[in-house]
Tab-separated table of C-alpha atoms in Angstrom:
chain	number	residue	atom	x	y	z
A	1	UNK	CA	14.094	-54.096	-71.879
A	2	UNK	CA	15.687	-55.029	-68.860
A	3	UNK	CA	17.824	-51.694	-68.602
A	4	UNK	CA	15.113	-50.238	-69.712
A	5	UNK	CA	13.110	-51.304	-66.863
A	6	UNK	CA	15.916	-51.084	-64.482
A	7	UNK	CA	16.607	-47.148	-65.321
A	8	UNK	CA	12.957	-46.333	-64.393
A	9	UNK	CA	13.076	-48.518	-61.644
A	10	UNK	CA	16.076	-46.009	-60.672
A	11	UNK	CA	14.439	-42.705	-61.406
A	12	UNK	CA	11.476	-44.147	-59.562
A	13	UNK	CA	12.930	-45.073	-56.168
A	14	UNK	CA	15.915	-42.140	-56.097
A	15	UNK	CA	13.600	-39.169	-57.412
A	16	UNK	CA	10.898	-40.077	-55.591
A	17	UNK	CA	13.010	-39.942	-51.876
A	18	UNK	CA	14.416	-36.629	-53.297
A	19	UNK	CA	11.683	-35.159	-53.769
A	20	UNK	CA	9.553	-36.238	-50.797
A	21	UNK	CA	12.422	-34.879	-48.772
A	22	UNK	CA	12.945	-31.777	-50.890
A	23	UNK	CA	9.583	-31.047	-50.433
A	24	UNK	CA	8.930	-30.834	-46.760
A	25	UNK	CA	11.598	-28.371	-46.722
A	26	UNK	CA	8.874	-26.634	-48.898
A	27	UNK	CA	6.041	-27.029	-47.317
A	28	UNK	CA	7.231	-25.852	-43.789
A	29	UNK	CA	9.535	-23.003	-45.624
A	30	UNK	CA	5.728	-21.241	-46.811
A	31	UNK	CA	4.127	-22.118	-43.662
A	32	UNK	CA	6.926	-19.903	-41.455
A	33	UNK	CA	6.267	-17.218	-44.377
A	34	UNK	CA	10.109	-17.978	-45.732
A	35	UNK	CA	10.267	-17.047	-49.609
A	36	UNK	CA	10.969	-20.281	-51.839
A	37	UNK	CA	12.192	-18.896	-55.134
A	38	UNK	CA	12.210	-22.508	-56.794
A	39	UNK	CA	10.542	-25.814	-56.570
A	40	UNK	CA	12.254	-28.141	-58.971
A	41	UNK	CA	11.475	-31.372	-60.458
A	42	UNK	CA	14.675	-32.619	-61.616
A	43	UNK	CA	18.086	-31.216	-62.729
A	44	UNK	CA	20.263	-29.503	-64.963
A	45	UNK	CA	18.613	-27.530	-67.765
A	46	UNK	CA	15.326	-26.268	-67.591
A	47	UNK	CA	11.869	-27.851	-69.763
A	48	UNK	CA	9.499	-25.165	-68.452
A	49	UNK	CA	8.517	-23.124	-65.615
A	50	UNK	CA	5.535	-21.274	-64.013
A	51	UNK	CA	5.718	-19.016	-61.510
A	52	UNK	CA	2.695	-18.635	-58.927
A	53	UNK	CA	2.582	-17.359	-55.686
A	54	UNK	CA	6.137	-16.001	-55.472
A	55	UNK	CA	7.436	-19.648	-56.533
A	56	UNK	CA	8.678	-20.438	-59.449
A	57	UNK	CA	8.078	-24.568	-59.880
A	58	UNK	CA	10.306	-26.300	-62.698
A	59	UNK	CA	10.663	-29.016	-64.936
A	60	UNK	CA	14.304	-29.776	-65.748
A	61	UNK	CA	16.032	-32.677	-67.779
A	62	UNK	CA	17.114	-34.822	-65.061
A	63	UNK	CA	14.702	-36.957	-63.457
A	64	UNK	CA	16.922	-36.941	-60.176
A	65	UNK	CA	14.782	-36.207	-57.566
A	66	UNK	CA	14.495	-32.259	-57.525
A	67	UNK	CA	15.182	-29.160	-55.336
A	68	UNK	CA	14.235	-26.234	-53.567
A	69	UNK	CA	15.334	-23.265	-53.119
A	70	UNK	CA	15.090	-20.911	-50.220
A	71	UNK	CA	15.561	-17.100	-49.670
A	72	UNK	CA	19.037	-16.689	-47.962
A	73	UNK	CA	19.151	-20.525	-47.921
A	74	UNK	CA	22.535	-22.613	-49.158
A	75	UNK	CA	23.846	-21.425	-52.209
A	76	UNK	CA	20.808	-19.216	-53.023
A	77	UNK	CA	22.416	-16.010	-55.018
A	78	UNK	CA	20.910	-12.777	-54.681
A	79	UNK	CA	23.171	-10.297	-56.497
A	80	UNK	CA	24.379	-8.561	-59.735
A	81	UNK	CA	27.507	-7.662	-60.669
A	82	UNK	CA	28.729	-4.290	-61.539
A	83	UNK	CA	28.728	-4.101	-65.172
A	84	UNK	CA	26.095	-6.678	-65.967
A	85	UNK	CA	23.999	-5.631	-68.400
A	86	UNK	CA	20.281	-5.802	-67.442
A	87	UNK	CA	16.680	-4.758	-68.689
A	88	UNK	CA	14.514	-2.930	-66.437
A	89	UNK	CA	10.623	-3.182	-66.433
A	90	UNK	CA	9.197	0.042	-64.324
A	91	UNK	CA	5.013	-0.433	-63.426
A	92	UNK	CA	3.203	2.665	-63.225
A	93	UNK	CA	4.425	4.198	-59.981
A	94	UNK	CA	8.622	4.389	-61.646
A	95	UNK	CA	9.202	0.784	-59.396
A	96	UNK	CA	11.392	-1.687	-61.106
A	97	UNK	CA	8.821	-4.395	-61.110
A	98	UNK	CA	10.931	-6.697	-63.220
A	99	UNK	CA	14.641	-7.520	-64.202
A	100	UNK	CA	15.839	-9.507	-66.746
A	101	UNK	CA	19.409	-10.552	-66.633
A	102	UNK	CA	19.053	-13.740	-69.505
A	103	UNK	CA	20.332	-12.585	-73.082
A	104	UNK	CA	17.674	-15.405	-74.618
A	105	UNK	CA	14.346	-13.567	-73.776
A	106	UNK	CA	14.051	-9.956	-74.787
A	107	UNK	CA	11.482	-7.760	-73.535
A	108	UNK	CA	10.206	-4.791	-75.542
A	109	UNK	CA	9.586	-2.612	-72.708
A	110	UNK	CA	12.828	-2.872	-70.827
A	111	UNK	CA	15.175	-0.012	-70.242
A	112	UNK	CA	18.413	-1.681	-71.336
A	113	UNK	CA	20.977	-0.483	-67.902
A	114	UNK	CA	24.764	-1.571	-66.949
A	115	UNK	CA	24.332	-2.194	-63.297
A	116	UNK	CA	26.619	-0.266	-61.336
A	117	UNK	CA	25.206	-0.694	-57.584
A	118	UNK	CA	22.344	-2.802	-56.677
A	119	UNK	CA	20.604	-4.275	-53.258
A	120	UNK	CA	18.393	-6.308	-53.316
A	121	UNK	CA	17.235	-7.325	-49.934
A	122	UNK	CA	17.528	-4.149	-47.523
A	123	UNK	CA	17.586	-0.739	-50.013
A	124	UNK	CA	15.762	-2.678	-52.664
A	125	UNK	CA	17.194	-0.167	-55.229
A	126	UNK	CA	19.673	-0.796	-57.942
A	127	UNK	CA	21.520	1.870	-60.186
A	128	UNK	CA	23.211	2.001	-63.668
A	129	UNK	CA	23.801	3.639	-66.807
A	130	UNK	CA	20.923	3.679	-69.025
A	131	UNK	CA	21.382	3.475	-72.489
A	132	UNK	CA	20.532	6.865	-74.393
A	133	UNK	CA	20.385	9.251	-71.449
A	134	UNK	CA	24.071	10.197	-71.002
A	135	UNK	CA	26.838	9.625	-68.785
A	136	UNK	CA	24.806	9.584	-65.309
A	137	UNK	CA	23.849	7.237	-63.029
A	138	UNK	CA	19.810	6.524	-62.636
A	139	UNK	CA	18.698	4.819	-59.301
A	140	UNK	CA	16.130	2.625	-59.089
A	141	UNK	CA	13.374	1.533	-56.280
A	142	UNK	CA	12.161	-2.283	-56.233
A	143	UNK	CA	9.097	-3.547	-55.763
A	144	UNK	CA	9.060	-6.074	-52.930
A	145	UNK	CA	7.810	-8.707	-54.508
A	146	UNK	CA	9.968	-7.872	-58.005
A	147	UNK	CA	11.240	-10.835	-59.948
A	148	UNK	CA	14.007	-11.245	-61.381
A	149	UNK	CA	15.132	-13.250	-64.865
A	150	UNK	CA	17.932	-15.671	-64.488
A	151	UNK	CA	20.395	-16.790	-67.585
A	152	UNK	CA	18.483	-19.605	-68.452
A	153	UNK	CA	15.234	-18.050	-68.507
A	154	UNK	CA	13.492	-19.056	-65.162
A	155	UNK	CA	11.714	-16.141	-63.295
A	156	UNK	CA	11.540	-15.906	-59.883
A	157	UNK	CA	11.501	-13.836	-57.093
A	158	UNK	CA	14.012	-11.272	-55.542
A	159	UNK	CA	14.686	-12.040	-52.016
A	160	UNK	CA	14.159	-8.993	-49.399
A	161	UNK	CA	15.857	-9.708	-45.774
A	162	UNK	CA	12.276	-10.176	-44.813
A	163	UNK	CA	11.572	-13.107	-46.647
A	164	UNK	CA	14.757	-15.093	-45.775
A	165	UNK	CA	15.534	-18.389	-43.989
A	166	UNK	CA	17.337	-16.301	-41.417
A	167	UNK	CA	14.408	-13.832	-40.823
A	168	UNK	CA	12.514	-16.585	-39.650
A	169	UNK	CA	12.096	-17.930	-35.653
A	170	UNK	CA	14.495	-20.450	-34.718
A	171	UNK	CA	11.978	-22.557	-34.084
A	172	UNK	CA	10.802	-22.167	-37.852
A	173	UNK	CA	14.414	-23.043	-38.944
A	174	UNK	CA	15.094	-25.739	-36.905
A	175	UNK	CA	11.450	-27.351	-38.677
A	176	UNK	CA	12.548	-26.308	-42.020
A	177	UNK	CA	15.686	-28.042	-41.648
A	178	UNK	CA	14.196	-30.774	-39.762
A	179	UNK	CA	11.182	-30.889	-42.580
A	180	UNK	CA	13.186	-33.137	-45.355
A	181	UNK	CA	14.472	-35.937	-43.266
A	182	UNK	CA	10.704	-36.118	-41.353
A	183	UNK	CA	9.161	-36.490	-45.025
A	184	UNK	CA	11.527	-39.363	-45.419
A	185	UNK	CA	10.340	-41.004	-41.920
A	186	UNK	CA	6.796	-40.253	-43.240
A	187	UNK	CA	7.138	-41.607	-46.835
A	188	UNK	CA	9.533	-45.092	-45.586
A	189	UNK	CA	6.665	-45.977	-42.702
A	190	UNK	CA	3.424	-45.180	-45.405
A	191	UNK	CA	5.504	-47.529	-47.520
A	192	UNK	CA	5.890	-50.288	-44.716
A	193	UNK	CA	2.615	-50.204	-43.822
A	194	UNK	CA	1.551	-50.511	-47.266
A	195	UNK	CA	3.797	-53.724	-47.796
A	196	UNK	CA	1.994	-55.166	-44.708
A	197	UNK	CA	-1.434	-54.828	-46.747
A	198	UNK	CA	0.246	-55.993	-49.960
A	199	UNK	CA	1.218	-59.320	-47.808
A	200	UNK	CA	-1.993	-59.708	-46.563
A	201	UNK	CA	-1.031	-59.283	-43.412
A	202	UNK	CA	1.831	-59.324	-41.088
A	203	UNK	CA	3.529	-62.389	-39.742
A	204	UNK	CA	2.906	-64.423	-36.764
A	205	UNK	CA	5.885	-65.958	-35.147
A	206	UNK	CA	4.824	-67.164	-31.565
A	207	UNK	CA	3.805	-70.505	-33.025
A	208	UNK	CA	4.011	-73.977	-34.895
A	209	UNK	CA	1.327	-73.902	-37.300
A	210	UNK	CA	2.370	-73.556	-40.491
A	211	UNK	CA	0.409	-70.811	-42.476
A	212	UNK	CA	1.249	-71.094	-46.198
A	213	UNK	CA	3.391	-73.829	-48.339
A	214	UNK	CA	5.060	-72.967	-51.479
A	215	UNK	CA	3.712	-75.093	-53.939
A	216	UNK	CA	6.447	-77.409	-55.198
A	217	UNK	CA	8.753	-76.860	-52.704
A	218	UNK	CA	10.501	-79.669	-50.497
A	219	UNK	CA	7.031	-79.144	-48.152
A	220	UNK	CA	4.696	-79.457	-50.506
A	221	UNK	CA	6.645	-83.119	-51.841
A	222	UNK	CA	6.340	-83.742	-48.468
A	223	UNK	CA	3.052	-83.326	-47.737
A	224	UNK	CA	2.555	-80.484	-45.217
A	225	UNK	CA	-0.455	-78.676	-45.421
A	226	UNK	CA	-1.815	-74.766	-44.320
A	227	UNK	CA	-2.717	-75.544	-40.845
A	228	UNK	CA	-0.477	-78.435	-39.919
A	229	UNK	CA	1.267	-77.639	-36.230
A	230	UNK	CA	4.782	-78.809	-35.941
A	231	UNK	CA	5.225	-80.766	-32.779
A	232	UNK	CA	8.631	-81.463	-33.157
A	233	UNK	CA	11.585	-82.131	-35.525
A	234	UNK	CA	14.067	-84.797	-34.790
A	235	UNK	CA	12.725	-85.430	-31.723
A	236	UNK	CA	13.445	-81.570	-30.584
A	237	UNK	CA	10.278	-79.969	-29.375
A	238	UNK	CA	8.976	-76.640	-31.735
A	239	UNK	CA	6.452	-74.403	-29.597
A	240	UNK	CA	7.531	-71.444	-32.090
A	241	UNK	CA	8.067	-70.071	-35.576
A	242	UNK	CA	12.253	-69.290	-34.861
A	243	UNK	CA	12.574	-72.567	-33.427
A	244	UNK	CA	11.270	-74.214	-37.314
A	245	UNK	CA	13.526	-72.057	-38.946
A	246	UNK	CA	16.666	-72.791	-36.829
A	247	UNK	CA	16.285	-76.158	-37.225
A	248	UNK	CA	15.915	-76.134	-40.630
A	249	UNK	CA	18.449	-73.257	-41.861
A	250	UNK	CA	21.260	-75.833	-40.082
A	251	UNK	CA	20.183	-78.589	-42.357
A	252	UNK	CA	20.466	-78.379	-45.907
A	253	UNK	CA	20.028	-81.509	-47.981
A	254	UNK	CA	19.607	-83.820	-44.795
A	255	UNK	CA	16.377	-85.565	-44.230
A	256	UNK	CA	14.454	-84.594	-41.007
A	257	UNK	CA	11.631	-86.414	-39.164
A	258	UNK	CA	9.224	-83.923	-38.073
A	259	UNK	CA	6.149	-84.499	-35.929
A	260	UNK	CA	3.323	-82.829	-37.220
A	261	UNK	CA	-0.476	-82.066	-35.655
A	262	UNK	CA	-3.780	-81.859	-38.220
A	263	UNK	CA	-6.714	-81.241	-36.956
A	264	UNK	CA	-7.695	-84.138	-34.456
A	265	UNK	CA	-4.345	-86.787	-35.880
A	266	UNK	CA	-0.634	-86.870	-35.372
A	267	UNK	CA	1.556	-87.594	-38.294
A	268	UNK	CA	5.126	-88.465	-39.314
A	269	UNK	CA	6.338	-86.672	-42.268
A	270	UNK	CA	10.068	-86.977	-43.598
A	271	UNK	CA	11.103	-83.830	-45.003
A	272	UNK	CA	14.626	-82.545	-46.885
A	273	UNK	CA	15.254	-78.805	-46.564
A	274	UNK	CA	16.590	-77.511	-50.045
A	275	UNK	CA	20.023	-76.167	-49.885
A	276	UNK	CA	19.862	-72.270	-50.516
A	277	UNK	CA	22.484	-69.316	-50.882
A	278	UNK	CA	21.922	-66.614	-48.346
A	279	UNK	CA	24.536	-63.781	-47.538
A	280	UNK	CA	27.347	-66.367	-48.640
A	281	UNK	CA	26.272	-69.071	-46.325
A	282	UNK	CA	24.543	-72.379	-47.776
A	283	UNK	CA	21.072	-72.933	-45.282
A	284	UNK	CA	18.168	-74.932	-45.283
A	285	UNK	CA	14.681	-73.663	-46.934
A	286	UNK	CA	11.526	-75.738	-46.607
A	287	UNK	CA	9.241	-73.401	-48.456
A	288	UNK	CA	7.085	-72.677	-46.047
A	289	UNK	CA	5.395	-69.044	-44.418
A	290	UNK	CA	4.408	-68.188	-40.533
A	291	UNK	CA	0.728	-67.551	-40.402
A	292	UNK	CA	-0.718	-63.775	-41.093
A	293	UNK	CA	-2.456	-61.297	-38.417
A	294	UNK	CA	-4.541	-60.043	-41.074
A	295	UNK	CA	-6.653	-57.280	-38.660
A	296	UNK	CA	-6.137	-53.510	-39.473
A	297	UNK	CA	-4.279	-53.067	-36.256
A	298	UNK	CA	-1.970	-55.728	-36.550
A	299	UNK	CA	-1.202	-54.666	-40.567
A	300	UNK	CA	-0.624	-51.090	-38.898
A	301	UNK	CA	1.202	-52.185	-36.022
A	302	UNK	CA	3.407	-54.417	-38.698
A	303	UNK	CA	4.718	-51.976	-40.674
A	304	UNK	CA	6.011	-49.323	-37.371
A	305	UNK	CA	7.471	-52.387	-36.311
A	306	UNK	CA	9.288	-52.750	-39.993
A	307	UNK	CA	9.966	-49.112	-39.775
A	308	UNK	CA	11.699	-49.472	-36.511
A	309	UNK	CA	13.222	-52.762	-37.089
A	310	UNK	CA	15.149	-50.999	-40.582
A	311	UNK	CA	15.625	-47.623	-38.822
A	312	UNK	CA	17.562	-49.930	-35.826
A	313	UNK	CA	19.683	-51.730	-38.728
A	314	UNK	CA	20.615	-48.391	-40.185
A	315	UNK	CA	22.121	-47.028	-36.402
A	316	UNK	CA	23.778	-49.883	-36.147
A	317	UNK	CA	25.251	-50.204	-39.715
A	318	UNK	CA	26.553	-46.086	-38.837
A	319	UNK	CA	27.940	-47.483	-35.241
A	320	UNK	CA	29.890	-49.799	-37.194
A	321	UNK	CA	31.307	-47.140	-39.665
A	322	UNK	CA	32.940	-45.612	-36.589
A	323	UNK	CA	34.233	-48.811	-35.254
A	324	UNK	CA	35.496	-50.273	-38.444
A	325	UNK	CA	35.486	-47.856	-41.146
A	326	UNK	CA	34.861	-49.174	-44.884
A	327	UNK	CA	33.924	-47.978	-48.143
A	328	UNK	CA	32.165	-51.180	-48.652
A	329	UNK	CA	29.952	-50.258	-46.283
A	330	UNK	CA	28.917	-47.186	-48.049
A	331	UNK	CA	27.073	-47.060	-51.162
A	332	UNK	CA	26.530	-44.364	-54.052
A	333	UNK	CA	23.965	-43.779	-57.108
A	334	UNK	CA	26.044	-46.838	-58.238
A	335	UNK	CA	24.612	-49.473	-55.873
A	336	UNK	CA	21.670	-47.700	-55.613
A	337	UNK	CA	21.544	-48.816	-59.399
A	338	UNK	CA	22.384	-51.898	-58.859
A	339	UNK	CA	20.021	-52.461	-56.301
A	340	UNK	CA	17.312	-51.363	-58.192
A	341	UNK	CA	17.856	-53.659	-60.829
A	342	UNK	CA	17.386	-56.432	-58.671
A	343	UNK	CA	14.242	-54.587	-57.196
A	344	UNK	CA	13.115	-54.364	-60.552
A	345	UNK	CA	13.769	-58.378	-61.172
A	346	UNK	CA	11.892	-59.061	-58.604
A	347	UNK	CA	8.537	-57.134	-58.616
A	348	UNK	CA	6.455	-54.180	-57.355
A	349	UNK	CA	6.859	-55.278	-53.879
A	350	UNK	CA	10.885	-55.254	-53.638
A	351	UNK	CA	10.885	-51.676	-55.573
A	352	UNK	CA	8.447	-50.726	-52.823
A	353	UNK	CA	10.789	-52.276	-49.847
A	354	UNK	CA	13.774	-50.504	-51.706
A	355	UNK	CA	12.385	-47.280	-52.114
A	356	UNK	CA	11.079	-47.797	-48.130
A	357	UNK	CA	14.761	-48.658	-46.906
A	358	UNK	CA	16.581	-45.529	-48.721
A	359	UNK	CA	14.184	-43.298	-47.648
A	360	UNK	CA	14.611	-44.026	-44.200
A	361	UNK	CA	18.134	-44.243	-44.548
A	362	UNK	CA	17.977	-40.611	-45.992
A	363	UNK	CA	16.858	-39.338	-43.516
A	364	UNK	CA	18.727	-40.945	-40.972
A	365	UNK	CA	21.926	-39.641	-42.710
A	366	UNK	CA	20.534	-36.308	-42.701
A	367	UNK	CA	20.373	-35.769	-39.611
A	368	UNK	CA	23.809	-36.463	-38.841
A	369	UNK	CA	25.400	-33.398	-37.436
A	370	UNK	CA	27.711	-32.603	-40.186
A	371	UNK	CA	27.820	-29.287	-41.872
A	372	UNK	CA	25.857	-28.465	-45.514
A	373	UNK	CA	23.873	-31.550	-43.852
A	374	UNK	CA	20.391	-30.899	-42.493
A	375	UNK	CA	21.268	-32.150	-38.930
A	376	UNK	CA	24.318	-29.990	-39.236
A	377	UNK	CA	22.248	-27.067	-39.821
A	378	UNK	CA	20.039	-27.842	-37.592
A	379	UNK	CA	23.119	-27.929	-34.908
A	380	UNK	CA	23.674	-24.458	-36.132
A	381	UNK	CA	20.338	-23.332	-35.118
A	382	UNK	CA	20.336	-24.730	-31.791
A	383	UNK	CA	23.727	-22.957	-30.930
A	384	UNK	CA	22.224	-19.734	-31.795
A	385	UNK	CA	19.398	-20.074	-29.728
A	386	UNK	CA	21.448	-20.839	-27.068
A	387	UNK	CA	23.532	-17.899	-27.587
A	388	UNK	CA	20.429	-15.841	-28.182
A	389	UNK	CA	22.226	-14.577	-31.098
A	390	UNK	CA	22.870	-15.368	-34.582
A	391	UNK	CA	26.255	-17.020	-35.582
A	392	UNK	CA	27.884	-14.917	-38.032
A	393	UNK	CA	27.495	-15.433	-41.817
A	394	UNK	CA	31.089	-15.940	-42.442
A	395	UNK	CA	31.708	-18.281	-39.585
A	396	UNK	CA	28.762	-20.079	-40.675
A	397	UNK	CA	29.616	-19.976	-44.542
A	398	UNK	CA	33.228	-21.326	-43.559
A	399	UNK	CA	31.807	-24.165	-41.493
A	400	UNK	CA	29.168	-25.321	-44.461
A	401	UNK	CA	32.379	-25.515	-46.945
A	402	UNK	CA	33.913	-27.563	-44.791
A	403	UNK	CA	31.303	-29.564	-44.478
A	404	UNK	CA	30.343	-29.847	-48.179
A	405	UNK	CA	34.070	-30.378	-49.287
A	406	UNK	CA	34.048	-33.395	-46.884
A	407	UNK	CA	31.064	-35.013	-48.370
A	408	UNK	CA	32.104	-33.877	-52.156
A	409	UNK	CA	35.151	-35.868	-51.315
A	410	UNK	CA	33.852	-38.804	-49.507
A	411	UNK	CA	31.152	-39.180	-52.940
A	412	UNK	CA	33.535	-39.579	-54.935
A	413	UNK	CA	35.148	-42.369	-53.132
A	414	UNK	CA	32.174	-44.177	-52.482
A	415	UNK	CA	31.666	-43.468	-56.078
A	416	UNK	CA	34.619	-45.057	-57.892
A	417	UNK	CA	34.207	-47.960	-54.878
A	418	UNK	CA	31.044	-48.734	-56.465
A	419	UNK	CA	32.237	-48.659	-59.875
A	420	UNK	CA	35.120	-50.896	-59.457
A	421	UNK	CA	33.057	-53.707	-57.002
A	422	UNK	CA	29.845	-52.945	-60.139
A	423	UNK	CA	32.109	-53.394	-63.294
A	424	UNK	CA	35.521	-55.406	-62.106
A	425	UNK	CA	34.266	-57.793	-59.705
């Protein structure tokens, strides 16, 4: 039950970032008028597919987050091969309206053709033999909007120069690119802000009173109460919330005297902080929370200033990669397992403030400016409207392989890293 629980936990938090991100790239790709052949929930082989509105959306195997797939975007493939064997559905005008290039769907009507020249995005014609009429080549006209069936059966769109990312504004590129990593900003703040709520409200810090006490905890044995100011501890005066916890985190296990306001009386209340692991270190805990701003604004206000606190953590966790490189301070689907299994120990709320911290950290690492990344793309776009001209495919095909190869590598060392601190340590 527990890996059971943990596993969903995983698909949960890691295909739900995915997909967020995959799909502002998307939404923004159909609002600049940029062809998205495929919008895929998860991976690998496909369950079933629809096609509507020049899109074909998917349901594949593996519940890892998803894709999409632009015209003239990444890896998108456009071509056939001389030789391939093809079927060719003409509509009434003689237009190829439909070509099916998967041997495990046969269509009735389809002239059966061995491509021997085809273009898809500028001519829009493709030629061949054709079974049963001789030796000669026939040529072909596309319809625009023709589709075309892949190997394993998904139809989707050809993809005319029109349509493609690079036949956009670079404007519209640089927001397309820009799209995933802003869903990720979007989805990790909407998830802060809803932790706030969950709370009840967000923390108060600039003061003594105490707001909640754990029940059974070395407070409650003591006697504190919701309510109860604390003047002072060990004769050291508290006027705020950091001040309490100081004190206490430096004093496991050793009785304190603290000075404590209810109401209209002053009390004395002896009180042992419970000795607690935290990050390796052994601190005090008294079981006790700061009070709660429980007003809309302040529960709104809360969770930007959680967003920005864990967006701040994450520059300065990347500052320190340059400084003092480690794999240990990278992590993989491994610890992303590993910390969901936690998450899922520990309730909705910590899946929530998981799934909030890797999304954010997504997108951070998006935008880095390295090729095949979004930020790197995004450099790309900015150079060319700078140049007022285009960078050339190859250059620009080169550069993303570079790019890729370097992350491809760098995964798998993260990779086994995780493994051997998950399994051998």
């Amino acid at each position: 039950m527990n890996l059971a629980t943990t596993i969903i936990t995983f698909l949960f938090v890691f295909g739900g970032i995915v997909w967020f991100h995959e799909f502002g790239h998307y939404f923004f790709a159909k609002r600049a008028g940029i062809l998205v052949r495929e919008f895929s929930i998860g991976m690998g082989p496909k369950i079933f597919s629809r096609q509507k509105n020049g899109t074909a959306y998917t349901l594949r195997w593996l519940p890892l987050g998803g894709y999409v797939r632009m015209a003239g975007w990444g890896e998108d493939e456009n071509s056939l091969q001389p030789g391939q064997p093809v079927g060719l559905v003409l509509n009434d005008a003689g237009k190829v309206a439909q070509i099916n290039t998967s041997s495990k769907i046969q269509l009735p009507n389809a002239l059966p053709v061995e491509v021997t020249h085809s273009d898809l995005e500028k001519a829009l014609t493709i030629s061949g033999y054709v079974a049963g009429l001789g030796g000669n080549v026939q040529t072909y006209s596309l319809e625009h909007d023709a589709t075309i069936i892949e190997e394993d059966g998904t139809e989707i769109r050809i993809a005319p120069i029109d349509v493609q990312m690079q036949s956009a504004k670079v404007w519209q590129r640089i927001l397309v690119n820009f799209a995933g990593p802003l869903n990720n900003f979007i989805l990790s703040l909407v998830l802060f802000i809803l932790l706030v709520f969950m709370q009840g409200g967000v923390q108060y810090t600039n003061t003594n009173t105490i707001g909640e006490v754990v029940a059974d905890s070395p407070a409650a044995v003591a006697g504190l109460k919701s309510g109860d100011a604390v003047l002072s501890v060990d004769g050291e005066k508290i006027s705020s919330w950091p001040d309490l916890t100081t004190i206490v985190a430096k004093s496991p296990e050793k009785a304190l005297e603290l000075e404590v306001k209810r109401e209209n009386e002053e009390l004395a209340i002896t009180l042992t902080p419970k000795a607690v692991e935290s990050n390796g270190t052994t601190v005090g805990q008294m079981g006790v929370y700061a009070p709660l701003k429980t007003d809309l604004a302040s529960k709104i206000i809360g969770g930007f200033q959680l967003f920005a606190d864990n967006s701040l953590a994450i520059f300065k966790a990347l500052g320190s990669l340059f400084t003092s490189f480690s794999l240990d301070k990278l992590g993989g689907p491994v610890m992303m397992f590993q910390y969901s299994q936690e998450a899922a120990q520990s309730g909705l709320r910590t899946v929530l403030a998981l799934m909030a911290i890797l999304s954010v950290n997504l997108g951070i690492m998006n935008l880095l400016p390295i090729p095949a990344l979004d930020g790197g793309k995004i450099v790309l776009n900015i150079l060319e409207g700078v140049r007022g001209k285009p960078i050339s495919q190859e250059k620009e095909g080169l550069v993303t392989l570079i790019g890729f190869v370097f992350l491809f590598g760098l995964m798998i060392l993260v990779t086994w890293n995780d493994i051997a601190r998950y399994f051998f340590q």
